[in-house]
């Protein structure tokens, strides 16, 4: 099975963005299939082969890789040819995965080099993670699509996806959840009257207490947790603002929470992001999401820190002045 992607994007403003040769000369064998990458002029060629899997199974592997590629690059390169697609299907897919031009930027390409082991291990992790988080990933991908016209919906998709990501990846890693899981396993594994009676009043109260704590974990708590474990302090600029500033970190996170609740739960909330704020802050929220995923895949070590921090500074220098100027012009 052979698939060709375009490595060149010609943007409306005349800027040309080339896909970096991250996977150059990688020829990788997995247990039941092999994958090889080639750069042919302006095409990125992916060749999948297997003696055990049929074309339907190989196609599923390709779609996993395409989603993986979106996180590594920050956008989806166009598919220009695929042996398993007819022309009509290909045209629909190209349109469906057309990334908005504003998200296709050279400065968003943080990873430039990857060896065979980096790819093999990270792709295996991604395929495993994708089984649990495919809905969250699809929601995240939709946020960057050309077909998504409303900034509030764009940032809502990413915030919702972050909420789901916490439940899929991080909730089981927290001490509280582990204690609850162990305590509940203790009860469920032996439901005999003797076992229940052998529990002390303190143990029973512990379970009640931890269950209460779980119910009190809010979306605000989840966002704070994910910001804290991210390898880069995406919102360092906001943390250094005057606490009275509207975009001071704690208040900004509250605005994220209120915006998500207003649109997803039909809750009438004040202190939400307006159109301009959503349009500008979406870039930093996407940065947070991507770095979290790259970290889970073991690829954050390959991020060019100098390039990443320069890109982050570019957004810091742009976002808040742009928002405040917009407010003054009203």
PDB file of C-alpha atoms in Angstrom:
ATOM      1  CA  UNK A   1       0.000   0.000   0.000  1.00  0.00           C
ATOM      2  CA  UNK A   2       1.409   3.390  -1.027  1.00  0.00           C
ATOM      3  CA  UNK A   3       0.235   6.868   0.005  1.00  0.00           C
ATOM      4  CA  UNK A   4       1.624  10.213  -1.124  1.00  0.00           C
ATOM      5  CA  UNK A   5       1.307  13.425   0.868  1.00  0.00           C
ATOM      6  CA  UNK A   6       2.220  16.902  -0.284  1.00  0.00           C
ATOM      7  CA  UNK A   7       5.123  18.412   1.646  1.00  0.00           C
ATOM      8  CA  UNK A   8       4.467  21.916   0.298  1.00  0.00           C
ATOM      9  CA  UNK A   9       1.731  24.312   1.362  1.00  0.00           C
ATOM     10  CA  UNK A  10       1.272  27.534  -0.605  1.00  0.00           C
ATOM     11  CA  UNK A  11      -0.662  29.925   1.607  1.00  0.00           C
ATOM     12  CA  UNK A  12      -2.945  32.678   0.365  1.00  0.00           C
ATOM     13  CA  UNK A  13      -0.532  35.358   1.606  1.00  0.00           C
ATOM     14  CA  UNK A  14       2.229  33.972  -0.630  1.00  0.00           C
ATOM     15  CA  UNK A  15       4.126  32.203   2.165  1.00  0.00           C
ATOM     16  CA  UNK A  16       5.285  28.688   1.323  1.00  0.00           C
ATOM     17  CA  UNK A  17       5.578  26.164   4.147  1.00  0.00           C
ATOM     18  CA  UNK A  18       7.516  22.952   3.593  1.00  0.00           C
ATOM     19  CA  UNK A  19       7.098  19.863   5.712  1.00  0.00           C
ATOM     20  CA  UNK A  20      10.476  19.136   7.373  1.00  0.00           C
ATOM     21  CA  UNK A  21      12.197  15.845   6.577  1.00  0.00           C
ATOM     22  CA  UNK A  22      11.522  14.442  10.036  1.00  0.00           C
ATOM     23  CA  UNK A  23      11.154  10.855   8.841  1.00  0.00           C
ATOM     24  CA  UNK A  24      13.939  10.823   6.264  1.00  0.00           C
ATOM     25  CA  UNK A  25      15.299   7.328   5.510  1.00  0.00           C
ATOM     26  CA  UNK A  26      13.175   5.654   8.200  1.00  0.00           C
ATOM     27  CA  UNK A  27      12.371   2.060   7.331  1.00  0.00           C
ATOM     28  CA  UNK A  28      10.753   0.423  10.315  1.00  0.00           C
ATOM     29  CA  UNK A  29       9.543  -3.130  10.960  1.00  0.00           C
ATOM     30  CA  UNK A  30       6.838  -3.825  13.517  1.00  0.00           C
ATOM     31  CA  UNK A  31       5.518  -7.230  14.580  1.00  0.00           C
ATOM     32  CA  UNK A  32       3.091  -7.693  11.688  1.00  0.00           C
ATOM     33  CA  UNK A  33       3.802  -4.865   9.249  1.00  0.00           C
ATOM     34  CA  UNK A  34       6.533  -2.576   7.972  1.00  0.00           C
ATOM     35  CA  UNK A  35       6.443   1.129   7.187  1.00  0.00           C
ATOM     36  CA  UNK A  36       8.863   3.081   5.027  1.00  0.00           C
ATOM     37  CA  UNK A  37       9.097   6.810   4.325  1.00  0.00           C
ATOM     38  CA  UNK A  38      10.575   8.502   1.274  1.00  0.00           C
ATOM     39  CA  UNK A  39      10.857  12.105   0.156  1.00  0.00           C
ATOM     40  CA  UNK A  40      10.301  12.331  -3.594  1.00  0.00           C
ATOM     41  CA  UNK A  41      10.551  15.906  -4.936  1.00  0.00           C
ATOM     42  CA  UNK A  42       7.596  17.648  -3.247  1.00  0.00           C
ATOM     43  CA  UNK A  43       5.968  14.423  -2.100  1.00  0.00           C
ATOM     44  CA  UNK A  44       6.206  12.490   1.146  1.00  0.00           C
ATOM     45  CA  UNK A  45       5.660   8.816   0.310  1.00  0.00           C
ATOM     46  CA  UNK A  46       4.450   6.321   2.889  1.00  0.00           C
ATOM     47  CA  UNK A  47       4.681   2.626   2.056  1.00  0.00           C
ATOM     48  CA  UNK A  48       2.942   0.067   4.243  1.00  0.00           C
ATOM     49  CA  UNK A  49       3.462  -3.644   3.729  1.00  0.00           C
ATOM     50  CA  UNK A  50       2.473  -6.830   5.501  1.00  0.00           C
ATOM     51  CA  UNK A  51       2.260 -10.549   4.862  1.00  0.00           C
ATOM     52  CA  UNK A  52      -0.252 -10.978   7.695  1.00  0.00           C
ATOM     53  CA  UNK A  53      -2.583  -7.950   7.480  1.00  0.00           C
ATOM     54  CA  UNK A  54      -5.090  -7.165   4.751  1.00  0.00           C
ATOM     55  CA  UNK A  55      -5.557  -3.757   3.123  1.00  0.00           C
ATOM     56  CA  UNK A  56      -8.317  -2.744   5.554  1.00  0.00           C
ATOM     57  CA  UNK A  57      -5.991  -3.305   8.496  1.00  0.00           C
ATOM     58  CA  UNK A  58      -3.144  -1.450   6.764  1.00  0.00           C
ATOM     59  CA  UNK A  59      -5.516   1.422   6.030  1.00  0.00           C
ATOM     60  CA  UNK A  60      -6.308   1.657   9.759  1.00  0.00           C
ATOM     61  CA  UNK A  61      -2.572   1.875  10.480  1.00  0.00           C
ATOM     62  CA  UNK A  62      -2.236   4.704   7.965  1.00  0.00           C
ATOM     63  CA  UNK A  63      -5.055   6.706   9.591  1.00  0.00           C
ATOM     64  CA  UNK A  64      -3.343   6.255  12.946  1.00  0.00           C
ATOM     65  CA  UNK A  65      -0.145   7.583  11.379  1.00  0.00           C
ATOM     66  CA  UNK A  66      -1.980  10.515   9.791  1.00  0.00           C
ATOM     67  CA  UNK A  67      -3.378  11.527  13.188  1.00  0.00           C
ATOM     68  CA  UNK A  68       0.087  11.046  14.731  1.00  0.00           C
ATOM     69  CA  UNK A  69       1.572  13.238  11.987  1.00  0.00           C
ATOM     70  CA  UNK A  70      -0.890  16.006  12.853  1.00  0.00           C
ATOM     71  CA  UNK A  71       0.525  16.207  16.383  1.00  0.00           C
ATOM     72  CA  UNK A  72       4.148  16.044  15.239  1.00  0.00           C
ATOM     73  CA  UNK A  73       3.746  18.727  12.545  1.00  0.00           C
ATOM     74  CA  UNK A  74       0.911  20.794  13.991  1.00  0.00           C
ATOM     75  CA  UNK A  75      -1.197  20.413  10.837  1.00  0.00           C
ATOM     76  CA  UNK A  76      -2.316  17.836   8.265  1.00  0.00           C
ATOM     77  CA  UNK A  77      -0.463  17.735   4.931  1.00  0.00           C
ATOM     78  CA  UNK A  78      -2.751  17.019   1.971  1.00  0.00           C
ATOM     79  CA  UNK A  79      -3.065  13.471   0.673  1.00  0.00           C
ATOM     80  CA  UNK A  80      -2.532  13.599  -3.092  1.00  0.00           C
ATOM     81  CA  UNK A  81      -2.566   9.887  -3.899  1.00  0.00           C
ATOM     82  CA  UNK A  82      -3.466   6.658  -2.126  1.00  0.00           C
ATOM     83  CA  UNK A  83      -3.853   3.145  -3.491  1.00  0.00           C
ATOM     84  CA  UNK A  84      -6.878   2.472  -1.281  1.00  0.00           C
ATOM     85  CA  UNK A  85      -8.865   5.605  -2.271  1.00  0.00           C
ATOM     86  CA  UNK A  86     -10.858   6.375  -5.386  1.00  0.00           C
ATOM     87  CA  UNK A  87     -10.893   9.973  -6.645  1.00  0.00           C
ATOM     88  CA  UNK A  88     -14.189  10.918  -4.993  1.00  0.00           C
ATOM     89  CA  UNK A  89     -13.183   9.510  -1.595  1.00  0.00           C
ATOM     90  CA  UNK A  90      -9.773  11.187  -1.846  1.00  0.00           C
ATOM     91  CA  UNK A  91     -11.347  14.571  -2.660  1.00  0.00           C
ATOM     92  CA  UNK A  92     -13.655  14.288   0.368  1.00  0.00           C
ATOM     93  CA  UNK A  93     -10.779  13.354   2.675  1.00  0.00           C
ATOM     94  CA  UNK A  94      -8.582  16.205   1.416  1.00  0.00           C
ATOM     95  CA  UNK A  95     -11.413  18.667   2.075  1.00  0.00           C
ATOM     96  CA  UNK A  96     -12.232  17.147   5.464  1.00  0.00           C
ATOM     97  CA  UNK A  97      -8.632  17.379   6.712  1.00  0.00           C
ATOM     98  CA  UNK A  98      -7.861  20.789   5.277  1.00  0.00           C
ATOM     99  CA  UNK A  99      -6.117  22.666   8.081  1.00  0.00           C
ATOM    100  CA  UNK A 100      -6.758  26.391   8.473  1.00  0.00           C
ATOM    101  CA  UNK A 101      -3.880  28.390   7.077  1.00  0.00           C
ATOM    102  CA  UNK A 102      -3.349  30.242  10.350  1.00  0.00           C
ATOM    103  CA  UNK A 103      -2.252  26.955  11.985  1.00  0.00           C
ATOM    104  CA  UNK A 104       0.202  26.038   9.201  1.00  0.00           C
ATOM    105  CA  UNK A 105       3.337  27.845  10.294  1.00  0.00           C
ATOM    106  CA  UNK A 106       7.024  27.003  10.037  1.00  0.00           C
ATOM    107  CA  UNK A 107       7.512  28.127  13.642  1.00  0.00           C
ATOM    108  CA  UNK A 108       5.016  25.473  14.827  1.00  0.00           C
ATOM    109  CA  UNK A 109       7.297  22.698  13.546  1.00  0.00           C
ATOM    110  CA  UNK A 110       9.267  22.053  16.733  1.00  0.00           C
ATOM    111  CA  UNK A 111      10.542  18.557  15.908  1.00  0.00           C
ATOM    112  CA  UNK A 112      12.992  18.282  13.044  1.00  0.00           C
ATOM    113  CA  UNK A 113      14.909  15.049  13.597  1.00  0.00           C
ATOM    114  CA  UNK A 114      13.744  11.572  14.504  1.00  0.00           C
ATOM    115  CA  UNK A 115      15.574   8.258  14.361  1.00  0.00           C
ATOM    116  CA  UNK A 116      14.062   4.813  13.836  1.00  0.00           C
ATOM    117  CA  UNK A 117      13.775   4.038  17.547  1.00  0.00           C
ATOM    118  CA  UNK A 118      12.169   7.421  18.287  1.00  0.00           C
ATOM    119  CA  UNK A 119       9.554   6.763  15.632  1.00  0.00           C
ATOM    120  CA  UNK A 120       8.971   3.121  16.452  1.00  0.00           C
ATOM    121  CA  UNK A 121       8.443   3.657  20.165  1.00  0.00           C
ATOM    122  CA  UNK A 122       6.385   6.848  19.805  1.00  0.00           C
ATOM    123  CA  UNK A 123       4.130   5.393  17.102  1.00  0.00           C
ATOM    124  CA  UNK A 124       3.473   2.263  19.162  1.00  0.00           C
ATOM    125  CA  UNK A 125       2.543   4.488  22.108  1.00  0.00           C
ATOM    126  CA  UNK A 126       0.328   6.636  19.894  1.00  0.00           C
ATOM    127  CA  UNK A 127      -1.582   3.662  18.477  1.00  0.00           C
ATOM    128  CA  UNK A 128      -2.204   2.409  22.004  1.00  0.00           C
ATOM    129  CA  UNK A 129      -3.236   5.873  23.210  1.00  0.00           C
ATOM    130  CA  UNK A 130      -5.444   6.423  20.167  1.00  0.00           C
ATOM    131  CA  UNK A 131      -7.557   3.421  21.150  1.00  0.00           C
ATOM    132  CA  UNK A 132      -8.456   5.210  24.377  1.00  0.00           C
ATOM    133  CA  UNK A 133      -8.482   8.825  23.186  1.00  0.00           C
ATOM    134  CA  UNK A 134      -9.664   8.662  19.563  1.00  0.00           C
ATOM    135  CA  UNK A 135     -12.725  10.789  20.363  1.00  0.00           C
ATOM    136  CA  UNK A 136     -10.609  13.428  22.118  1.00  0.00           C
ATOM    137  CA  UNK A 137      -8.112  13.470  19.250  1.00  0.00           C
ATOM    138  CA  UNK A 138     -10.887  13.803  16.666  1.00  0.00           C
ATOM    139  CA  UNK A 139     -12.358  16.724  18.605  1.00  0.00           C
ATOM    140  CA  UNK A 140      -8.937  18.384  18.772  1.00  0.00           C
ATOM    141  CA  UNK A 141      -8.356  17.869  15.044  1.00  0.00           C
ATOM    142  CA  UNK A 142     -11.721  19.407  14.150  1.00  0.00           C
ATOM    143  CA  UNK A 143     -10.675  22.591  15.931  1.00  0.00           C
ATOM    144  CA  UNK A 144      -7.960  23.209  13.341  1.00  0.00           C
ATOM    145  CA  UNK A 145     -10.019  22.388  10.264  1.00  0.00           C
ATOM    146  CA  UNK A 146     -10.879  24.943   7.575  1.00  0.00           C
ATOM    147  CA  UNK A 147     -14.552  24.029   7.977  1.00  0.00           C
ATOM    148  CA  UNK A 148     -14.623  25.302  11.568  1.00  0.00           C
ATOM    149  CA  UNK A 149     -15.611  28.966  11.163  1.00  0.00           C
ATOM    150  CA  UNK A 150     -16.381  30.085  14.719  1.00  0.00           C
ATOM    151  CA  UNK A 151     -13.521  30.913  17.138  1.00  0.00           C
ATOM    152  CA  UNK A 152     -15.603  30.176  20.227  1.00  0.00           C
ATOM    153  CA  UNK A 153     -16.369  26.687  18.903  1.00  0.00           C
ATOM    154  CA  UNK A 154     -12.719  26.186  17.936  1.00  0.00           C
ATOM    155  CA  UNK A 155     -11.412  26.833  21.439  1.00  0.00           C
ATOM    156  CA  UNK A 156     -14.367  24.940  22.925  1.00  0.00           C
ATOM    157  CA  UNK A 157     -13.340  21.827  20.971  1.00  0.00           C
ATOM    158  CA  UNK A 158      -9.793  21.972  22.329  1.00  0.00           C
ATOM    159  CA  UNK A 159     -10.935  22.672  25.902  1.00  0.00           C
ATOM    160  CA  UNK A 160     -13.411  19.780  25.745  1.00  0.00           C
ATOM    161  CA  UNK A 161     -10.673  17.581  24.363  1.00  0.00           C
ATOM    162  CA  UNK A 162      -8.351  18.592  27.221  1.00  0.00           C
ATOM    163  CA  UNK A 163     -11.078  17.643  29.707  1.00  0.00           C
ATOM    164  CA  UNK A 164     -11.412  14.219  28.102  1.00  0.00           C
ATOM    165  CA  UNK A 165      -7.649  13.863  27.857  1.00  0.00           C
ATOM    166  CA  UNK A 166      -7.333  14.310  31.604  1.00  0.00           C
ATOM    167  CA  UNK A 167      -9.806  11.494  32.235  1.00  0.00           C
ATOM    168  CA  UNK A 168      -8.168   9.161  29.701  1.00  0.00           C
ATOM    169  CA  UNK A 169      -4.511   9.772  30.583  1.00  0.00           C
ATOM    170  CA  UNK A 170      -4.012  11.573  33.857  1.00  0.00           C
ATOM    171  CA  UNK A 171      -6.834  10.728  36.257  1.00  0.00           C
ATOM    172  CA  UNK A 172      -5.525   7.194  36.854  1.00  0.00           C
ATOM    173  CA  UNK A 173      -2.063   8.614  37.605  1.00  0.00           C
ATOM    174  CA  UNK A 174      -3.143  10.831  40.474  1.00  0.00           C
ATOM    175  CA  UNK A 175      -2.644   9.613  44.023  1.00  0.00           C
ATOM    176  CA  UNK A 176      -6.298  10.101  44.910  1.00  0.00           C
ATOM    177  CA  UNK A 177      -7.579   7.944  42.051  1.00  0.00           C
ATOM    178  CA  UNK A 178      -5.025   5.210  42.784  1.00  0.00           C
ATOM    179  CA  UNK A 179      -6.073   5.035  46.430  1.00  0.00           C
ATOM    180  CA  UNK A 180      -9.735   4.872  45.453  1.00  0.00           C
ATOM    181  CA  UNK A 181      -9.066   2.161  42.883  1.00  0.00           C
ATOM    182  CA  UNK A 182      -7.145   0.087  45.424  1.00  0.00           C
ATOM    183  CA  UNK A 183      -9.807   0.565  48.099  1.00  0.00           C
ATOM    184  CA  UNK A 184     -12.674  -0.342  45.758  1.00  0.00           C
ATOM    185  CA  UNK A 185     -10.752  -3.387  44.464  1.00  0.00           C
ATOM    186  CA  UNK A 186     -10.445  -4.481  48.096  1.00  0.00           C
ATOM    187  CA  UNK A 187     -14.228  -4.488  48.424  1.00  0.00           C
ATOM    188  CA  UNK A 188     -15.148  -5.798  44.954  1.00  0.00           C
ATOM    189  CA  UNK A 189     -12.709  -8.717  44.944  1.00  0.00           C
ATOM    190  CA  UNK A 190     -14.348 -10.193  48.032  1.00  0.00           C
ATOM    191  CA  UNK A 191     -17.920  -9.113  48.649  1.00  0.00           C
ATOM    192  CA  UNK A 192     -18.430 -11.557  51.475  1.00  0.00           C
ATOM    193  CA  UNK A 193     -20.008 -10.257  54.660  1.00  0.00           C
ATOM    194  CA  UNK A 194     -16.858 -11.193  56.507  1.00  0.00           C
ATOM    195  CA  UNK A 195     -14.687  -8.913  54.379  1.00  0.00           C
ATOM    196  CA  UNK A 196     -17.026  -5.950  54.757  1.00  0.00           C
ATOM    197  CA  UNK A 197     -17.317  -6.484  58.466  1.00  0.00           C
ATOM    198  CA  UNK A 198     -13.543  -6.682  58.761  1.00  0.00           C
ATOM    199  CA  UNK A 199     -13.193  -3.127  57.501  1.00  0.00           C
ATOM    200  CA  UNK A 200     -12.632  -0.580  60.182  1.00  0.00           C
ATOM    201  CA  UNK A 201     -14.776   2.514  60.492  1.00  0.00           C
ATOM    202  CA  UNK A 202     -11.714   4.528  59.522  1.00  0.00           C
ATOM    203  CA  UNK A 203     -11.318   2.574  56.260  1.00  0.00           C
ATOM    204  CA  UNK A 204     -14.970   3.102  55.382  1.00  0.00           C
ATOM    205  CA  UNK A 205     -14.680   6.817  56.047  1.00  0.00           C
ATOM    206  CA  UNK A 206     -11.538   6.909  53.902  1.00  0.00           C
ATOM    207  CA  UNK A 207     -13.479   5.532  50.944  1.00  0.00           C
ATOM    208  CA  UNK A 208     -16.276   8.041  51.467  1.00  0.00           C
ATOM    209  CA  UNK A 209     -13.756  10.844  51.765  1.00  0.00           C
ATOM    210  CA  UNK A 210     -11.852   9.930  48.614  1.00  0.00           C
ATOM    211  CA  UNK A 211     -15.073   9.484  46.641  1.00  0.00           C
ATOM    212  CA  UNK A 212     -16.043  12.984  47.737  1.00  0.00           C
ATOM    213  CA  UNK A 213     -12.661  14.327  46.598  1.00  0.00           C
ATOM    214  CA  UNK A 214     -13.131  12.763  43.159  1.00  0.00           C
ATOM    215  CA  UNK A 215     -16.499  14.460  42.776  1.00  0.00           C
ATOM    216  CA  UNK A 216     -14.861  17.760  43.678  1.00  0.00           C
ATOM    217  CA  UNK A 217     -12.173  17.610  40.949  1.00  0.00           C
ATOM    218  CA  UNK A 218     -13.230  20.436  38.657  1.00  0.00           C
ATOM    219  CA  UNK A 219     -12.273  21.356  35.118  1.00  0.00           C
ATOM    220  CA  UNK A 220     -10.293  24.227  36.642  1.00  0.00           C
ATOM    221  CA  UNK A 221      -8.271  21.683  38.688  1.00  0.00           C
ATOM    222  CA  UNK A 222      -7.665  19.578  35.578  1.00  0.00           C
ATOM    223  CA  UNK A 223      -6.388  22.543  33.546  1.00  0.00           C
ATOM    224  CA  UNK A 224      -4.079  23.625  36.361  1.00  0.00           C
ATOM    225  CA  UNK A 225      -2.733  20.080  36.653  1.00  0.00           C
ATOM    226  CA  UNK A 226      -2.051  19.807  32.913  1.00  0.00           C
ATOM    227  CA  UNK A 227      -0.380  23.221  32.819  1.00  0.00           C
ATOM    228  CA  UNK A 228       1.848  22.174  35.718  1.00  0.00           C
ATOM    229  CA  UNK A 229       3.002  18.865  34.196  1.00  0.00           C
ATOM    230  CA  UNK A 230       3.630  20.334  30.748  1.00  0.00           C
ATOM    231  CA  UNK A 231       7.344  20.404  29.886  1.00  0.00           C
ATOM    232  CA  UNK A 232       7.045  24.104  29.010  1.00  0.00           C
ATOM    233  CA  UNK A 233       5.374  26.858  30.991  1.00  0.00           C
ATOM    234  CA  UNK A 234       2.974  27.927  28.238  1.00  0.00           C
ATOM    235  CA  UNK A 235       1.311  30.580  30.396  1.00  0.00           C
ATOM    236  CA  UNK A 236       4.396  32.002  32.131  1.00  0.00           C
ATOM    237  CA  UNK A 237       3.642  35.436  30.644  1.00  0.00           C
ATOM    238  CA  UNK A 238       0.152  35.448  32.190  1.00  0.00           C
ATOM    239  CA  UNK A 239       1.495  34.330  35.570  1.00  0.00           C
ATOM    240  CA  UNK A 240       3.762  37.379  35.659  1.00  0.00           C
ATOM    241  CA  UNK A 241       0.973  39.884  35.008  1.00  0.00           C
ATOM    242  CA  UNK A 242      -0.549  41.952  37.785  1.00  0.00           C
ATOM    243  CA  UNK A 243      -3.121  39.722  39.548  1.00  0.00           C
ATOM    244  CA  UNK A 244      -5.707  42.434  38.871  1.00  0.00           C
ATOM    245  CA  UNK A 245      -5.163  42.085  35.117  1.00  0.00           C
ATOM    246  CA  UNK A 246      -8.016  40.382  33.280  1.00  0.00           C
ATOM    247  CA  UNK A 247      -5.594  37.902  31.707  1.00  0.00           C
ATOM    248  CA  UNK A 248      -3.709  37.008  34.877  1.00  0.00           C
ATOM    249  CA  UNK A 249      -3.239  33.230  34.888  1.00  0.00           C
ATOM    250  CA  UNK A 250      -5.853  32.216  37.474  1.00  0.00           C
ATOM    251  CA  UNK A 251      -8.489  34.436  35.930  1.00  0.00           C
ATOM    252  CA  UNK A 252      -7.615  33.267  32.416  1.00  0.00           C
ATOM    253  CA  UNK A 253      -8.086  29.622  33.448  1.00  0.00           C
ATOM    254  CA  UNK A 254     -11.444  30.606  34.959  1.00  0.00           C
ATOM    255  CA  UNK A 255     -12.386  32.214  31.639  1.00  0.00           C
ATOM    256  CA  UNK A 256     -11.459  28.974  29.856  1.00  0.00           C
ATOM    257  CA  UNK A 257     -13.649  27.005  32.275  1.00  0.00           C
ATOM    258  CA  UNK A 258     -16.590  29.399  31.977  1.00  0.00           C
ATOM    259  CA  UNK A 259     -16.362  29.436  28.179  1.00  0.00           C
ATOM    260  CA  UNK A 260     -16.368  25.668  28.022  1.00  0.00           C
ATOM    261  CA  UNK A 261     -19.310  25.390  30.458  1.00  0.00           C
ATOM    262  CA  UNK A 262     -21.314  28.099  28.706  1.00  0.00           C
ATOM    263  CA  UNK A 263     -21.186  26.420  25.297  1.00  0.00           C
ATOM    264  CA  UNK A 264     -21.037  22.732  26.227  1.00  0.00           C
ATOM    265  CA  UNK A 265     -23.416  22.699  29.208  1.00  0.00           C
ATOM    266  CA  UNK A 266     -25.640  25.675  28.303  1.00  0.00           C
ATOM    267  CA  UNK A 267     -24.691  27.329  31.582  1.00  0.00           C
ATOM    268  CA  UNK A 268     -25.187  31.090  31.650  1.00  0.00           C
ATOM    269  CA  UNK A 269     -21.740  32.284  32.700  1.00  0.00           C
ATOM    270  CA  UNK A 270     -20.063  35.673  32.842  1.00  0.00           C
ATOM    271  CA  UNK A 271     -16.307  36.212  32.494  1.00  0.00           C
ATOM    272  CA  UNK A 272     -16.009  34.125  29.316  1.00  0.00           C
ATOM    273  CA  UNK A 273     -13.783  34.559  26.259  1.00  0.00           C
ATOM    274  CA  UNK A 274     -15.195  36.819  23.568  1.00  0.00           C
ATOM    275  CA  UNK A 275     -14.543  36.220  19.868  1.00  0.00           C
ATOM    276  CA  UNK A 276     -11.242  38.107  19.771  1.00  0.00           C
ATOM    277  CA  UNK A 277      -9.952  36.430  22.934  1.00  0.00           C
ATOM    278  CA  UNK A 278     -10.928  32.989  21.676  1.00  0.00           C
ATOM    279  CA  UNK A 279      -9.345  33.654  18.273  1.00  0.00           C
ATOM    280  CA  UNK A 280      -6.005  34.640  19.804  1.00  0.00           C
ATOM    281  CA  UNK A 281      -5.766  32.314  22.821  1.00  0.00           C
ATOM    282  CA  UNK A 282      -6.574  29.219  20.777  1.00  0.00           C
ATOM    283  CA  UNK A 283      -2.932  29.127  19.639  1.00  0.00           C
ATOM    284  CA  UNK A 284      -1.541  28.785  23.161  1.00  0.00           C
ATOM    285  CA  UNK A 285      -4.168  26.231  24.169  1.00  0.00           C
ATOM    286  CA  UNK A 286      -3.218  24.152  21.109  1.00  0.00           C
ATOM    287  CA  UNK A 287       0.459  24.464  22.085  1.00  0.00           C
ATOM    288  CA  UNK A 288      -0.386  23.086  25.531  1.00  0.00           C
ATOM    289  CA  UNK A 289      -2.323  20.175  24.029  1.00  0.00           C
ATOM    290  CA  UNK A 290       0.373  19.249  21.516  1.00  0.00           C
ATOM    291  CA  UNK A 291       3.217  19.330  24.043  1.00  0.00           C
ATOM    292  CA  UNK A 292       1.220  17.138  26.446  1.00  0.00           C
ATOM    293  CA  UNK A 293       0.686  14.547  23.700  1.00  0.00           C
ATOM    294  CA  UNK A 294       4.309  14.718  22.534  1.00  0.00           C
ATOM    295  CA  UNK A 295       5.365  14.157  26.141  1.00  0.00           C
ATOM    296  CA  UNK A 296       3.133  11.076  26.391  1.00  0.00           C
ATOM    297  CA  UNK A 297       4.730   9.747  23.203  1.00  0.00           C
ATOM    298  CA  UNK A 298       8.256  10.323  24.512  1.00  0.00           C
ATOM    299  CA  UNK A 299       8.905  12.962  21.837  1.00  0.00           C
ATOM    300  CA  UNK A 300       9.092  16.121  23.935  1.00  0.00           C
ATOM    301  CA  UNK A 301      12.837  15.448  24.274  1.00  0.00           C
ATOM    302  CA  UNK A 302      13.098  16.112  20.516  1.00  0.00           C
ATOM    303  CA  UNK A 303      11.461  19.540  20.699  1.00  0.00           C
ATOM    304  CA  UNK A 304      13.837  22.300  19.653  1.00  0.00           C
ATOM    305  CA  UNK A 305      13.539  24.407  22.819  1.00  0.00           C
ATOM    306  CA  UNK A 306      15.003  27.513  21.236  1.00  0.00           C
ATOM    307  CA  UNK A 307      12.496  27.411  18.392  1.00  0.00           C
ATOM    308  CA  UNK A 308       9.611  26.545  20.711  1.00  0.00           C
ATOM    309  CA  UNK A 309      10.324  29.359  23.168  1.00  0.00           C
ATOM    310  CA  UNK A 310      10.821  31.851  20.319  1.00  0.00           C
ATOM    311  CA  UNK A 311       7.405  30.862  18.975  1.00  0.00           C
ATOM    312  CA  UNK A 312       5.865  31.156  22.433  1.00  0.00           C
ATOM    313  CA  UNK A 313       7.357  34.641  22.869  1.00  0.00           C
ATOM    314  CA  UNK A 314       5.905  35.615  19.502  1.00  0.00           C
ATOM    315  CA  UNK A 315       2.433  34.718  20.753  1.00  0.00           C
ATOM    316  CA  UNK A 316       3.034  36.413  24.124  1.00  0.00           C
ATOM    317  CA  UNK A 317       4.039  39.620  22.347  1.00  0.00           C
ATOM    318  CA  UNK A 318       0.975  39.428  20.107  1.00  0.00           C
ATOM    319  CA  UNK A 319      -1.996  38.053  22.034  1.00  0.00           C
ATOM    320  CA  UNK A 320      -2.724  40.447  24.890  1.00  0.00           C
ATOM    321  CA  UNK A 321      -1.746  43.697  23.065  1.00  0.00           C
ATOM    322  CA  UNK A 322      -4.000  42.608  20.187  1.00  0.00           C
ATOM    323  CA  UNK A 323      -6.925  41.867  22.503  1.00  0.00           C
ATOM    324  CA  UNK A 324      -6.565  45.135  24.412  1.00  0.00           C
ATOM    325  CA  UNK A 325      -6.217  47.182  21.222  1.00  0.00           C
ATOM    326  CA  UNK A 326      -9.362  45.574  19.903  1.00  0.00           C
ATOM    327  CA  UNK A 327     -11.220  46.551  23.100  1.00  0.00           C
ATOM    328  CA  UNK A 328      -9.958  50.146  22.859  1.00  0.00           C
ATOM    329  CA  UNK A 329     -11.090  50.416  19.232  1.00  0.00           C
ATOM    330  CA  UNK A 330     -14.672  49.437  20.086  1.00  0.00           C
TER     331      UNK A 330
END
